[in-house]
Amino acid sequence: MTPQEAWSGRKPGIAHLRVFGSKVYAHVPDQTRSKLGDKSMPFIFIGYDSNTKGYKLYDPTSQKTMISRDVEFDEEGAWDFGTDNDSTFIPPLGDQGTMEQVTDVQQEQTTPPTSPTSSVRSSPPSFLNERATERTRSLDGVCEDTERLEDLTLFCLFADCEPVSFEEATTNGVFITQEHYAKEILKTFKMEDCKPINTPVECGVKLSKNDKGEKVDPTLYKSLVGSLRYLTCTRPDILYATGLVSRYMENPTTTHFKAAKRILRYIKGTIDYGLLYSATNDYRLVGYSDSDWAGDTDDRKSTSGYVFYMGDTAFTWMSKKQPIVTLSTCEAEYVAATFSVCHAIWLRSLLSELGWPQKEPTTICVDNKSAIALSKNPVFHNRSKHIDTRYHYIKECIANQEIQVEYVKSQDQVADIFTKPLNHEDFIKIRTLLGMTNQV
């Protein structure tokens, strides 16, 4: 029996007691957080404040202590301090040096502000760490700048078959793939032994929200679609298929889940595919724009797609359902071309800042002559008066000679892969034109 219980007859509360040294996440106030900043930061619990109802927390990154009560404890988690790192020293619980909101633990050492460690969601797998260590050894004689070396290390964690030296990357090109991540997806959804297939979407397939099939677990379906979404960073060949199945995450059925699993079967057969960026001196920006017409059976909206090149390999792409219902293929292609023009203007600005200004108008290839004629016609007439004003931005860009729209045959339209399901022959052809290969 405690003295408090003997005096008052009530047992003292111990809900506020926490495990000393446990990991804790403190809330970052909105006033001190940027728009895309982390909402919490990791700390180490080192005690209680004697003046306020708060916890004393220690930040091993900045080597400072702070007091906060808006925290979440992870008492089962553990910090990996290493063996010879003096920066992980936890200060004593005395009052000296901890009276202010934030004070330096080591007064003699000045530590510049660094990015919070919580910006990295999780540690890379061990096999990636080993590969990164082997690759970065060859960079020691090339990059003496620590920050530059760290950037290249992060790149090596993403690229599966990265060059062994910086000179090789700038001379022979770079091959980027997510083979290990794709294998993890197949393992997670128990599709390691599935039968491979040639295309991610069946040609001519039509999915609907009103499907009468049996309902499936929405959480499992969303997890699968989210995993595929991340894979599209280096796999533009599955972008349309992933966007198609993502339209039915609210009430997925067995039909939708079967379509999503078909993408996994396609990935199984192309597990080692990626993008090969060859060395080139051609910095001319070229884009392709395309659209289907009323492809969505539920709301009859069209799907826009575009892709941009610098050299022989695509480096940015998009497949997205249009926000409006168009009345003809001409309007659908016109709206899609405007989307691609907006992206092209941003790319021109970005390349100019990077030292590669586009001196000539950027070419946008469209396979609809009516849409091209409409974009070049400054006259306001009845056939286009109902189109929203923002979609006429393409006319201004053409008049300012920032963009030029050219006709391309449908069989040579690379963006066709982002707007509709294709047969096997056309799909393989366009996939090759995107720069995707399994050979370095």
Coordinates of C-alpha atoms in Angstrom, one line a residue, residues 135-145 149 164-167:
R135 CA 28.3 0.3 -55.8
T136 CA 29.2 3.4 -53.8
R137 CA 32.8 2.1 -53.2
S138 CA 33.5 2.8 -56.9
L139 CA 32.3 6.4 -56.4
D140 CA 34.8 7.4 -53.8
G141 CA 37.3 8.6 -56.3
V142 CA 34.7 10.4 -58.4
C143 CA 32.6 12.3 -55.9
E144 CA 34.3 13.8 -52.9
D145 CA 31.2 15.8 -51.9
L149 CA 27.6 10.7 -52.6
V164 CA 29.3 0.2 -61.3
S165 CA 30.9 3.7 -61.7
F166 CA 29.8 7.3 -62.3
E167 CA 31.7 7.4 -65.6

